[in-house]
Amino acid sequence: MGILQRMSMIFRAKADRALDRAEDPRETLDYSYNKQRELLVKVRRGVADVATSRKRIEVQLSQLTSQADKLQEQAQRALSLGREDLAREALTRRSGLETQMGDLQTQHDALRAEEEKLTLAAQRLQAKVEAFRTKKETIKASYTAAEAQTRIGEAFSGISEEMSDVGMAVQRAEDKTAAMQARAGAIDELLASGALDDPTGIAKDDITAELDRLASTSDVELELARMKRELTADTEEAPQALEAQPDAAEQASAEPVVEAQTQPRREEGRA
Amino acid sequence: MIVRIMGEGQLEIDDSQLPELNALDEALSAAIESGDDAEFRSALSALLAAVRSRGTRVADDVLVDSDLVLPYEEAHIDEVRELLSGEGLIPG
């Protein structure tokens, strides 16, 4: 006997056992119907759980993406400041992030596929549960216990097989999301620890700190250079000015000095 | 003939397709016997492809049991073995 037939017999055996257990098959119908509704709730919860996991991964992906962009900018900034070593460090970290992002994307796609499958399974089960309810009411209203036994047959084993299948599918989805939750938790921890930098941008990572230090150092150098240039310019211009207006310090109203001053001060001088 | 693909639902396949399915089923059995996962995977893929392309979907509100049941696409060889060895995997 082939594998496929053996598998179908395993499903059927389970349905048969459920039916055999009941003294009055009509009671089994109500019992089974309640079980079906419970399973339907469980499948819908399963769909919601998978969706939650998928969304969590989406948030992480966007955090990692902005972190990767930031590292790229840092590398550019470091290079413009002549620090190739820092640029290399930033790019190395970025490539590590990209590996992780690729991994997350794969997980994300798997979860989306799982979500779609479970959504369809829920729709299928809902239609079958509804069909079963109609059949059950007809059988209960029209047949004796003995007749019901033969009438239920196919409908009962049909829904029972569906329930077994959907039950296993939900279990698989739960296992998958549990495994992914654990990995997502690890990435959250990594993000929180600052190893992947703080997405809020409040705390500074070491590369940013070094670049800021470099930038402020070069700002200081630039300022110093500017002041030096001014000083040199002043000492060069000063003698000329003194030559042109020998008594400038004493005569505040002297034309050339007033010209050099701002508008309000000139009016003040005239008044 | 009604065929279920686990996790995907049921399809109806014309009985004339049975010889082809049987051949594919034998290949799957051999792969499970040998324990070769790569062989198992290609045999399962071939079976699923054949059933999907030859079958027509059974309507959602139809209550019927299946003549044949196929493992789900990403099933591992060990999972199928476990399924075949008993009912442990089918929840209450």
Coordinates of N, CA, C and O in Angstrom, one line a residue, chain A residues 74-175:
Chain A
Q74 N 27.9 57.6 8.2 CA 29.1 57.7 9.1 C 30.4 57.4 8.3 O 31.4 58.1 8.4
A75 N 30.3 56.4 7.4 CA 31.5 56.0 6.7 C 31.9 57.1 5.7 O 33.1 57.5 5.6
Q76 N 30.9 57.8 5.1 CA 31.1 58.9 4.2 C 31.8 60.1 5.0 O 32.7 60.7 4.5
R77 N 31.2 60.4 6.2 CA 31.7 61.5 7.0 C 33.2 61.2 7.4 O 34.0 62.1 7.4
A78 N 33.4 59.9 7.9 CA 34.7 59.6 8.3 C 35.7 59.7 7.2 O 36.9 60.2 7.4
L79 N 35.3 59.3 6.0 CA 36.2 59.4 4.9 C 36.5 60.8 4.5 O 37.7 61.2 4.2
S80 N 35.5 61.7 4.6 CA 35.8 63.1 4.3 C 36.7 63.8 5.3 O 37.3 64.8 5.0
L81 N 36.7 63.2 6.5 CA 37.6 63.7 7.6 C 39.0 63.0 7.5 O 39.8 63.2 8.4
G82 N 39.1 62.1 6.5 CA 40.4 61.5 6.3 C 40.6 60.3 7.3 O 41.8 59.9 7.4
R83 N 39.5 59.8 7.9 CA 39.7 58.6 8.8 C 39.2 57.3 8.1 O 38.1 56.9 8.3
E84 N 40.0 56.7 7.3 CA 39.6 55.5 6.5 C 39.3 54.4 7.5 O 38.5 53.6 7.2
D85 N 40.1 54.3 8.6 CA 39.9 53.3 9.6 C 38.5 53.3 10.1 O 37.8 52.2 10.3
L86 N 38.0 54.5 10.5 CA 36.6 54.6 11.0 C 35.6 54.3 9.9 O 34.6 53.6 10.2
A87 N 35.9 54.7 8.7 CA 35.0 54.4 7.6 C 34.8 52.9 7.4 O 33.8 52.3 7.2
R88 N 36.0 52.2 7.5 CA 36.0 50.8 7.3 C 35.2 50.1 8.4 O 34.4 49.2 8.2
E89 N 35.4 50.6 9.7 CA 34.6 50.0 10.8 C 33.1 50.2 10.6 O 32.3 49.2 10.8
A90 N 32.7 51.3 10.1 CA 31.3 51.6 9.9 C 30.7 50.7 8.8 O 29.7 50.1 9.0
L91 N 31.5 50.5 7.8 CA 31.1 49.7 6.6 C 31.0 48.2 7.0 O 30.2 47.4 6.6
T92 N 32.0 47.8 7.9 CA 32.0 46.4 8.4 C 30.7 46.1 9.2 O 30.1 45.1 9.0
R93 N 30.4 47.0 10.1 CA 29.2 46.9 10.9 C 27.9 46.9 10.0 O 27.0 46.1 10.2
R94 N 28.0 47.7 8.9 CA 26.8 47.8 8.0 C 26.6 46.4 7.3 O 25.5 46.0 7.2
S95 N 27.7 45.8 6.9 CA 27.6 44.5 6.2 C 27.1 43.4 7.2 O 26.3 42.6 6.7
G96 N 27.4 43.5 8.5 CA 26.9 42.6 9.4 C 25.4 42.8 9.6 O 24.6 41.8 9.6
L97 N 24.9 44.0 9.5 CA 23.5 44.3 9.6 C 22.8 43.8 8.4 O 21.7 43.2 8.5
E98 N 23.4 43.9 7.2 CA 22.8 43.4 6.0 C 22.5 41.9 6.0 O 21.5 41.5 5.5
T99 N 23.4 41.2 6.6 CA 23.2 39.7 6.7 C 22.0 39.5 7.6 O 21.1 38.7 7.2
Q100 N 21.9 40.2 8.7 CA 20.8 40.0 9.6 C 19.5 40.4 8.9 O 18.4 39.8 9.1
M101 N 19.5 41.5 8.1 CA 18.3 42.0 7.5 C 17.8 40.9 6.4 O 16.6 40.7 6.3
G102 N 18.8 40.3 5.7 CA 18.4 39.3 4.8 C 17.7 38.1 5.4 O 16.7 37.6 4.9
D103 N 18.3 37.8 6.6 CA 17.7 36.7 7.4 C 16.3 37.0 7.8 O 15.4 36.2 7.7
L104 N 16.1 38.2 8.3 CA 14.8 38.7 8.8 C 13.8 38.7 7.6 O 12.6 38.4 7.8
Q105 N 14.3 39.1 6.4 CA 13.4 39.2 5.3 C 12.9 37.8 4.9 O 11.7 37.6 4.6
T106 N 13.8 36.8 5.0 CA 13.4 35.4 4.7 C 12.3 35.0 5.7 O 11.3 34.4 5.3
Q107 N 12.5 35.3 7.0 CA 11.6 34.9 8.0 C 10.2 35.6 7.8 O 9.2 35.0 7.9
H108 N 10.3 36.9 7.4 CA 9.1 37.7 7.1 C 8.3 37.0 6.0 O 7.1 36.9 6.1
D109 N 9.0 36.6 4.9 CA 8.3 36.0 3.8 C 7.6 34.7 4.2 O 6.5 34.4 3.8
A110 N 8.3 33.9 5.0 CA 7.8 32.6 5.5 C 6.5 32.9 6.3 O 5.5 32.1 6.2
L111 N 6.6 33.9 7.2 CA 5.4 34.2 8.0 C 4.2 34.6 7.2 O 3.1 34.3 7.5
R112 N 4.5 35.4 6.2 CA 3.4 35.9 5.3 C 2.8 34.8 4.6 O 1.5 34.7 4.5
A113 N 3.6 33.8 4.1 CA 3.0 32.6 3.5 C 2.2 31.8 4.4 O 1.1 31.3 4.1
E114 N 2.7 31.7 5.7 CA 2.0 30.9 6.7 C 0.7 31.6 7.0 O -0.4 31.0 7.2
E115 N 0.7 32.9 7.1 CA -0.5 33.7 7.4 C -1.6 33.5 6.3 O -2.7 33.3 6.6
E116 N -1.1 33.5 5.1 CA -2.1 33.3 4.0 C -2.7 31.9 4.0 O -3.9 31.7 3.8
K117 N -1.8 30.9 4.3 CA -2.3 29.5 4.3 C -3.3 29.4 5.4 O -4.4 28.7 5.3
L118 N -3.0 29.9 6.6 CA -3.9 29.8 7.8 C -5.2 30.5 7.5 O -6.3 30.1 8.0
T119 N -5.1 31.7 6.9 CA -6.3 32.4 6.6 C -7.3 31.6 5.7 O -8.5 31.5 6.0
L120 N -6.7 31.0 4.7 CA -7.5 30.1 3.8 C -8.1 28.9 4.6 O -9.2 28.5 4.4
A121 N -7.2 28.4 5.5 CA -7.7 27.2 6.2 C -8.9 27.6 7.1 O -9.8 26.8 7.3
A122 N -8.8 28.8 7.7 CA -9.9 29.3 8.5 C -11.2 29.4 7.7 O -12.3 29.1 8.1
Q123 N -11.0 30.0 6.5 CA -12.2 30.2 5.6 C -12.8 28.8 5.3 O -14.0 28.6 5.3
R124 N -11.9 27.9 4.9 CA -12.4 26.5 4.6 C -13.1 25.9 5.7 O -14.2 25.3 5.6
L125 N -12.5 25.9 6.9 CA -13.1 25.3 8.1 C -14.4 25.9 8.4 O -15.4 25.2 8.7
Q126 N -14.5 27.3 8.3 CA -15.8 27.9 8.6 C -16.9 27.4 7.7 O -18.0 27.2 8.1
A127 N -16.6 27.3 6.4 CA -17.6 26.8 5.4 C -18.0 25.4 5.8 O -19.2 25.1 5.7
K128 N -17.1 24.6 6.2 CA -17.4 23.2 6.5 C -18.2 23.1 7.8 O -19.1 22.2 7.9
V129 N -17.8 23.9 8.7 CA -18.5 23.9 10.0 C -20.0 24.3 9.8 O -20.9 23.7 10.3
E130 N -20.2 25.2 8.9 CA -21.5 25.7 8.6 C -22.3 24.6 7.9 O -23.5 24.3 8.3
A131 N -21.7 23.9 7.0 CA -22.3 22.8 6.3 C -22.6 21.7 7.2 O -23.7 21.0 7.1
F132 N -21.7 21.4 8.2 CA -21.9 20.4 9.1 C -23.1 20.7 10.0 O -23.9 19.8 10.3
R133 N -23.2 21.9 10.4 CA -24.3 22.3 11.3 C -25.7 22.1 10.6 O -26.6 21.5 11.2
T134 N -25.8 22.4 9.4 CA -27.0 22.2 8.6 C -27.4 20.7 8.6 O -28.5 20.3 8.9
K135 N -26.3 19.9 8.3 CA -26.5 18.5 8.1 C -26.9 17.9 9.5 O -27.8 17.0 9.6
K136 N -26.3 18.3 10.5 CA -26.5 17.8 11.9 C -28.0 18.1 12.3 O -28.6 17.2 12.8
E137 N -28.5 19.3 12.0 CA -29.8 19.6 12.4 C -30.8 18.8 11.6 O -31.8 18.3 12.2
T138 N -30.5 18.5 10.4 CA -31.4 17.7 9.5 C -31.5 16.3 10.1 O -32.5 15.7 10.3
I139 N -30.3 15.7 10.4 CA -30.2 14.4 10.9 C -30.9 14.2 12.2 O -31.6 13.3 12.4
K140 N -30.6 15.2 13.1 CA -31.2 15.1 14.4 C -32.8 15.2 14.4 O -33.5 14.5 15.1
A141 N -33.3 15.9 13.4 CA -34.7 16.1 13.3 C -35.4 14.9 12.6 O -36.6 14.6 12.9
S142 N -34.7 14.3 11.7 CA -35.4 13.3 10.9 C -35.1 11.8 11.2 O -35.8 10.9 10.7
Y143 N -34.0 11.5 11.9 CA -33.6 10.1 12.0 C -33.5 9.6 13.5 O -33.2 10.4 14.4
T144 N -33.7 8.3 13.6 CA -33.4 7.7 14.9 C -31.9 7.5 15.1 O -31.2 7.7 14.1
A145 N -31.5 7.1 16.3 CA -30.1 6.9 16.6 C -29.5 5.9 15.6 O -28.4 6.2 15.0
A146 N -30.2 4.8 15.3 CA -29.6 3.8 14.4 C -29.5 4.3 13.0 O -28.4 4.1 12.4
E147 N -30.5 5.1 12.5 CA -30.4 5.6 11.2 C -29.3 6.7 11.1 O -28.6 6.8 10.1
A148 N -29.2 7.5 12.1 CA -28.3 8.6 12.1 C -26.8 8.0 11.9 O -26.0 8.6 11.2
Q149 N -26.6 6.9 12.5 CA -25.2 6.3 12.4 C -24.8 6.2 11.0 O -23.7 6.5 10.6
T150 N -25.7 5.7 10.1 CA -25.3 5.5 8.7 C -25.3 6.8 8.0 O -24.6 7.0 7.0
R151 N -26.2 7.7 8.4 CA -26.4 9.0 7.6 C -25.2 9.9 7.9 O -24.9 10.7 7.0
I152 N -24.7 9.9 9.1 CA -23.6 10.8 9.5 C -22.3 10.5 8.7 O -21.7 11.4 8.1
G153 N -22.0 9.2 8.7 CA -20.8 8.7 8.1 C -19.9 9.7 7.4 O -19.0 10.2 8.0
E154 N -20.1 10.0 6.1 CA -19.2 10.8 5.3 C -19.0 12.2 5.8 O -17.9 12.7 5.9
A155 N -20.2 12.8 6.2 CA -20.1 14.2 6.7 C -19.2 14.2 8.0 O -18.3 15.1 8.1
F156 N -19.3 13.3 8.8 CA -18.6 13.3 10.1 C -17.1 13.0 9.8 O -16.2 13.7 10.3
S157 N -16.8 12.0 9.0 CA -15.4 11.7 8.7 C -14.7 12.8 7.9 O -13.6 13.1 8.0
G158 N -15.6 13.5 7.1 CA -15.1 14.6 6.2 C -14.6 15.8 7.1 O -13.5 16.3 7.0
I159 N -15.5 16.1 8.1 CA -15.2 17.3 8.9 C -14.1 16.9 9.9 O -13.2 17.7 10.2
S160 N -14.1 15.6 10.3 CA -13.1 15.2 11.2 C -11.7 15.2 10.6 O -10.7 15.7 11.2
E161 N -11.6 14.8 9.3 CA -10.3 14.9 8.6 C -9.8 16.3 8.5 O -8.7 16.7 8.7
E162 N -10.8 17.2 8.2 CA -10.5 18.6 8.0 C -9.9 19.2 9.4 O -9.0 19.9 9.4
M163 N -10.6 18.8 10.5 CA -10.2 19.3 11.8 C -8.8 18.8 12.1 O -8.0 19.5 12.7
S164 N -8.5 17.5 11.8 CA -7.2 17.0 12.1 C -6.1 17.8 11.3 O -5.1 18.2 11.9
D165 N -6.4 18.0 10.1 CA -5.5 18.7 9.2 C -5.2 20.1 9.7 O -4.1 20.6 9.9
V166 N -6.4 20.9 9.9 CA -6.3 22.3 10.3 C -5.6 22.3 11.7 O -4.8 23.2 12.0
G167 N -5.9 21.4 12.6 CA -5.3 21.3 13.9 C -3.8 21.2 13.8 O -3.1 21.9 14.5
M168 N -3.3 20.4 12.9 CA -1.9 20.2 12.8 C -1.3 21.5 12.1 O -0.2 21.9 12.5
A169 N -2.0 22.1 11.2 CA -1.5 23.3 10.6 C -1.3 24.4 11.6 O -0.3 25.1 11.6
V170 N -2.3 24.5 12.5 CA -2.2 25.6 13.5 C -1.0 25.3 14.4 O -0.2 26.2 14.8
Q171 N -0.8 24.0 14.8 CA 0.3 23.6 15.6 C 1.6 24.0 14.9 O 2.5 24.5 15.6
R172 N 1.7 23.7 13.7 CA 3.0 24.0 12.9 C 3.2 25.5 12.9 O 4.3 26.0 13.1
A173 N 2.1 26.3 12.7 CA 2.2 27.8 12.7 C 2.7 28.3 14.1 O 3.6 29.1 14.2
E174 N 2.1 27.7 15.1 CA 2.5 28.1 16.5 C 4.0 27.8 16.7 O 4.7 28.6 17.3
D175 N 4.5 26.6 16.3 CA 5.9 26.2 16.5 C 6.8 27.2 15.8 O 7.8 27.7 16.3

